[in-house]
Amino acid sequence: MRSSLGEKIFYGINYVLLGVFGISCILPIIHIVSLSLSSEHAVLSGFVGLWPVGFTLDSYKLLIEGTRIVSAFKNSVQITVVGTILNLFFTILAAYPLSRTYFYGRKPLTMLILFTMLFSAGLIPSYLLVKSLGLVNTYGALWLPGLVGVYNLLVLKTFFENIPRELEDAARIDGCSETRLIMQIMLPLSMPVIATLILFYAVGHWNSFFSVMIYINSSDKHNLTVLVQQMIMNNQLAQQVTEGRLSEDMMESVTPQSIQSAGVIAMIVPMLIVYPFLQKYFVKGVMIGSIKG
């Protein structure tokens, strides 16, 4: 079907606007990468634009050898992996029964869950609750309060409801139990939505900052996001460097701005690597799980 002149103009304007928007999003990232790979003189002189000037990896060497970046990275991985597994497990356990028409009281329970999406207890009551449970300075304080995301629960619940009832009936005729029904029929058919939820939960845990600052007191348990934020706010490289582990030449070859840029890149690269593997499921999962056919 041939497009009219008006449609071609409309599509052309859309392509231009989306192209400009995409470039405006990627240019700051390219600039940060260039800062992290440029020499001290180029950074201080303001010569760095979209391409490294005086290419060097000293910023990354100093970041790895002189800061807690490795331990913070391990903490971020632990928080993200364990938290995502727990979120996904309990979201499935909550969404499946709420999607069954024969589950008694599913509508009142759904309304109560929706209520928590609109109203919350607030910061101080939440902190007092976490403290009373003995979870302060533990990662349980990061995992337990957001164990089930209401929006993600509704997406998965809607997807379960859209799976043809005939598949369930056929499985039950063959003697399929409830657990086997979930594991061998429901979950394999729900992989697009599950991949989308994994991405939602993983990004949330990886970028967690405010909750870590509130509940985690020990600096040894801080994640990568908090470490990078401290490096940026302090703006003093010496405070982030372990004394006696680095040579003076290496410390003089980089600037606080370049090592801050290296920290930002170290924080965003893992998610940039993971996202392409889940992107093909992303749009399909959200659309199928959000629209009831």
mmCIF file of C-alpha atoms in Angstrom, residues 79-263:
data_model
loop_
_atom_site.group_PDB
_atom_site.id
_atom_site.type_symbol
_atom_site.label_atom_id
_atom_site.label_comp_id
_atom_site.label_asym_id
_atom_site.label_seq_id
_atom_site.Cartn_x
_atom_site.Cartn_y
_atom_site.Cartn_z
ATOM 1 C CA ILE A 79 21.930 -7.073 45.449
ATOM 2 C CA THR A 80 20.727 -7.287 41.843
ATOM 3 C CA VAL A 81 20.881 -11.060 41.303
ATOM 4 C CA VAL A 82 19.409 -12.154 44.628
ATOM 5 C CA GLY A 83 16.855 -9.339 44.659
ATOM 6 C CA THR A 84 15.677 -10.060 41.122
ATOM 7 C CA ILE A 85 15.291 -13.788 41.857
ATOM 8 C CA LEU A 86 13.264 -13.066 44.992
ATOM 9 C CA ASN A 87 11.124 -10.458 43.204
ATOM 10 C CA LEU A 88 10.370 -12.765 40.309
ATOM 11 C CA PHE A 89 9.612 -15.749 42.530
ATOM 12 C CA PHE A 90 7.129 -13.945 44.756
ATOM 13 C CA THR A 91 5.594 -11.992 41.878
ATOM 14 C CA ILE A 92 4.768 -15.285 40.139
ATOM 15 C CA LEU A 93 3.390 -16.738 43.375
ATOM 16 C CA ALA A 94 1.123 -13.713 43.805
ATOM 17 C CA ALA A 95 0.084 -13.230 40.165
ATOM 18 C CA TYR A 96 -0.939 -16.802 39.393
ATOM 19 C CA PRO A 97 -3.655 -17.280 42.064
ATOM 20 C CA LEU A 98 -5.011 -13.771 41.457
ATOM 21 C CA SER A 99 -5.439 -14.653 37.781
ATOM 22 C CA ARG A 100 -7.576 -17.753 38.527
ATOM 23 C CA THR A 101 -11.318 -17.161 38.520
ATOM 24 C CA TYR A 102 -11.863 -19.939 41.066
ATOM 25 C CA PHE A 103 -9.567 -18.321 43.645
ATOM 26 C CA TYR A 104 -11.798 -17.135 46.493
ATOM 27 C CA GLY A 105 -11.452 -13.454 47.377
ATOM 28 C CA ARG A 106 -9.194 -12.563 44.468
ATOM 29 C CA LYS A 107 -11.016 -9.280 43.715
ATOM 30 C CA PRO A 108 -10.777 -7.860 47.281
ATOM 31 C CA LEU A 109 -7.121 -8.913 47.448
ATOM 32 C CA THR A 110 -6.434 -7.256 44.118
ATOM 33 C CA MET A 111 -8.044 -4.026 45.348
ATOM 34 C CA LEU A 112 -5.927 -4.108 48.515
ATOM 35 C CA ILE A 113 -2.795 -4.559 46.429
ATOM 36 C CA LEU A 114 -3.824 -1.674 44.173
ATOM 37 C CA PHE A 115 -4.315 0.467 47.283
ATOM 38 C CA THR A 116 -0.617 0.075 48.136
ATOM 39 C CA MET A 117 0.218 1.372 44.666
ATOM 40 C CA LEU A 118 -1.558 4.665 45.413
ATOM 41 C CA PHE A 119 -0.748 5.142 49.108
ATOM 42 C CA SER A 120 2.323 4.290 51.157
ATOM 43 C CA ALA A 121 3.194 4.506 54.841
ATOM 44 C CA GLY A 122 5.945 7.051 54.331
ATOM 45 C CA LEU A 123 9.664 7.086 54.934
ATOM 46 C CA ILE A 124 9.784 7.210 58.737
ATOM 47 C CA PRO A 125 7.217 4.429 59.393
ATOM 48 C CA SER A 126 8.948 2.287 56.772
ATOM 49 C CA TYR A 127 12.309 2.790 58.450
ATOM 50 C CA LEU A 128 10.862 1.989 61.887
ATOM 51 C CA LEU A 129 9.324 -1.198 60.493
ATOM 52 C CA VAL A 130 12.595 -2.297 58.899
ATOM 53 C CA LYS A 131 14.444 -1.493 62.121
ATOM 54 C CA SER A 132 11.960 -3.451 64.249
ATOM 55 C CA LEU A 133 12.520 -6.469 61.987
ATOM 56 C CA GLY A 134 16.269 -6.230 62.566
ATOM 57 C CA LEU A 135 17.046 -5.641 58.906
ATOM 58 C CA VAL A 136 18.999 -2.391 59.208
ATOM 59 C CA ASN A 137 22.490 -2.707 57.689
ATOM 60 C CA THR A 138 21.485 -5.886 55.867
ATOM 61 C CA TYR A 139 20.493 -6.395 52.264
ATOM 62 C CA GLY A 140 17.169 -7.743 53.470
ATOM 63 C CA ALA A 141 16.166 -4.109 54.021
ATOM 64 C CA LEU A 142 16.577 -3.595 50.260
ATOM 65 C CA TRP A 143 14.802 -6.772 49.175
ATOM 66 C CA LEU A 144 11.880 -7.153 51.578
ATOM 67 C CA PRO A 145 10.030 -3.776 51.286
ATOM 68 C CA GLY A 146 9.818 -4.041 47.496
ATOM 69 C CA LEU A 147 9.498 -7.799 47.262
ATOM 70 C CA VAL A 148 6.565 -7.571 44.831
ATOM 71 C CA GLY A 149 6.132 -4.640 42.487
ATOM 72 C CA VAL A 150 2.435 -3.868 42.080
ATOM 73 C CA TYR A 151 2.722 -2.801 38.452
ATOM 74 C CA ASN A 152 4.756 -5.896 37.569
ATOM 75 C CA LEU A 153 2.256 -8.052 39.431
ATOM 76 C CA LEU A 154 -0.627 -6.632 37.404
ATOM 77 C CA VAL A 155 1.264 -7.135 34.141
ATOM 78 C CA LEU A 156 1.953 -10.798 34.894
ATOM 79 C CA LYS A 157 -1.555 -11.369 36.265
ATOM 80 C CA THR A 158 -3.107 -9.983 33.081
ATOM 81 C CA PHE A 159 -0.874 -12.183 30.943
ATOM 82 C CA PHE A 160 -1.867 -15.292 32.893
ATOM 83 C CA GLU A 161 -5.526 -14.369 32.386
ATOM 84 C CA ASN A 162 -5.005 -14.124 28.621
ATOM 85 C CA ILE A 163 -3.603 -17.647 28.307
ATOM 86 C CA PRO A 164 -6.372 -19.816 26.767
ATOM 87 C CA ARG A 165 -8.367 -21.671 29.383
ATOM 88 C CA GLU A 166 -8.441 -24.718 27.081
ATOM 89 C CA LEU A 167 -4.743 -25.344 27.757
ATOM 90 C CA GLU A 168 -5.417 -25.498 31.473
ATOM 91 C CA ASP A 169 -8.430 -27.754 31.035
ATOM 92 C CA ALA A 170 -6.497 -30.141 28.797
ATOM 93 C CA ALA A 171 -3.651 -30.308 31.309
ATOM 94 C CA ARG A 172 -6.008 -31.050 34.181
ATOM 95 C CA ILE A 173 -7.689 -33.818 32.204
ATOM 96 C CA ASP A 174 -4.253 -35.399 31.838
ATOM 97 C CA GLY A 175 -3.816 -35.243 35.619
ATOM 98 C CA CYS A 176 -1.577 -32.180 35.781
ATOM 99 C CA SER A 177 -1.145 -30.748 39.273
ATOM 100 C CA GLU A 178 -1.207 -27.039 40.071
ATOM 101 C CA THR A 179 2.561 -26.861 40.492
ATOM 102 C CA ARG A 180 3.216 -28.731 37.267
ATOM 103 C CA LEU A 181 0.710 -26.505 35.477
ATOM 104 C CA ILE A 182 2.661 -23.414 36.498
ATOM 105 C CA MET A 183 6.105 -24.840 35.768
ATOM 106 C CA GLN A 184 5.456 -26.616 32.462
ATOM 107 C CA ILE A 185 2.647 -24.585 30.868
ATOM 108 C CA MET A 186 2.221 -21.127 32.351
ATOM 109 C CA LEU A 187 5.848 -20.084 32.776
ATOM 110 C CA PRO A 188 7.141 -21.291 29.361
ATOM 111 C CA LEU A 189 4.328 -19.376 27.673
ATOM 112 C CA SER A 190 5.113 -16.302 29.779
ATOM 113 C CA MET A 191 8.792 -15.941 28.903
ATOM 114 C CA PRO A 192 8.380 -12.557 27.111
ATOM 115 C CA VAL A 193 6.689 -11.038 30.158
ATOM 116 C CA ILE A 194 9.077 -12.706 32.593
ATOM 117 C CA ALA A 195 12.074 -11.367 30.641
ATOM 118 C CA THR A 196 10.529 -7.901 30.835
ATOM 119 C CA LEU A 197 10.026 -8.202 34.594
ATOM 120 C CA ILE A 198 13.609 -9.388 35.011
ATOM 121 C CA LEU A 199 14.762 -6.237 33.256
ATOM 122 C CA PHE A 200 12.512 -4.001 35.376
ATOM 123 C CA TYR A 201 13.606 -5.556 38.658
ATOM 124 C CA ALA A 202 17.300 -5.819 37.742
ATOM 125 C CA VAL A 203 17.581 -2.187 36.663
ATOM 126 C CA GLY A 204 15.801 -1.083 39.828
ATOM 127 C CA HIS A 205 18.161 -3.028 42.091
ATOM 128 C CA TRP A 206 21.277 -2.058 40.163
ATOM 129 C CA ASN A 207 20.411 1.650 40.385
ATOM 130 C CA SER A 208 19.220 1.514 44.002
ATOM 131 C CA PHE A 209 20.664 4.487 45.847
ATOM 132 C CA PHE A 210 18.275 6.111 48.291
ATOM 133 C CA SER A 211 17.351 2.878 50.082
ATOM 134 C CA VAL A 212 21.023 1.908 50.381
ATOM 135 C CA MET A 213 21.868 5.277 51.919
ATOM 136 C CA ILE A 214 19.039 4.919 54.445
ATOM 137 C CA TYR A 215 19.304 1.277 55.507
ATOM 138 C CA ILE A 216 22.953 0.329 54.942
ATOM 139 C CA ASN A 217 25.305 1.893 57.484
ATOM 140 C CA SER A 218 28.499 0.023 56.692
ATOM 141 C CA SER A 219 30.486 1.446 53.776
ATOM 142 C CA ASP A 220 31.768 -2.057 52.985
ATOM 143 C CA LYS A 221 28.218 -3.015 51.966
ATOM 144 C CA HIS A 222 27.568 -0.013 49.742
ATOM 145 C CA ASN A 223 26.866 -0.725 46.099
ATOM 146 C CA LEU A 224 28.406 0.788 42.996
ATOM 147 C CA THR A 225 25.803 3.541 42.700
ATOM 148 C CA VAL A 226 26.550 4.921 46.154
ATOM 149 C CA LEU A 227 30.307 4.744 45.602
ATOM 150 C CA VAL A 228 30.107 6.687 42.334
ATOM 151 C CA GLN A 229 27.820 9.264 43.940
ATOM 152 C CA GLN A 230 30.307 9.761 46.774
ATOM 153 C CA MET A 231 33.141 10.190 44.295
ATOM 154 C CA ILE A 232 31.187 12.831 42.418
ATOM 155 C CA MET A 233 29.981 14.712 45.496
ATOM 156 C CA ASN A 234 33.332 14.722 47.312
ATOM 157 C CA ASN A 235 35.249 15.810 44.219
ATOM 158 C CA GLN A 236 38.437 14.852 46.023
ATOM 159 C CA LEU A 237 40.285 11.947 44.514
ATOM 160 C CA ALA A 238 42.643 11.564 47.465
ATOM 161 C CA GLN A 239 39.761 10.639 49.762
ATOM 162 C CA GLN A 240 38.820 7.714 47.510
ATOM 163 C CA VAL A 241 42.368 6.385 47.047
ATOM 164 C CA THR A 242 43.866 3.804 49.360
ATOM 165 C CA GLU A 243 47.002 5.251 50.883
ATOM 166 C CA GLY A 244 50.298 3.731 49.846
ATOM 167 C CA ARG A 245 48.924 1.498 47.078
ATOM 168 C CA LEU A 246 49.472 3.824 44.113
ATOM 169 C CA SER A 247 52.448 5.689 42.780
ATOM 170 C CA GLU A 248 52.481 9.470 42.707
ATOM 171 C CA ASP A 249 52.962 9.417 38.923
ATOM 172 C CA MET A 250 49.718 7.528 38.446
ATOM 173 C CA MET A 251 47.821 9.840 40.802
ATOM 174 C CA GLU A 252 49.157 12.860 38.934
ATOM 175 C CA SER A 253 48.232 11.449 35.517
ATOM 176 C CA VAL A 254 44.472 11.671 36.068
ATOM 177 C CA THR A 255 41.989 14.255 37.279
ATOM 178 C CA PRO A 256 38.992 13.849 39.605
ATOM 179 C CA GLN A 257 36.733 14.486 36.618
ATOM 180 C CA SER A 258 38.262 11.667 34.568
ATOM 181 C CA ILE A 259 38.043 9.105 37.361
ATOM 182 C CA GLN A 260 34.483 10.179 38.093
ATOM 183 C CA SER A 261 33.686 9.584 34.439
ATOM 184 C CA ALA A 262 35.327 6.157 34.637
ATOM 185 C CA GLY A 263 33.152 5.335 37.642
#
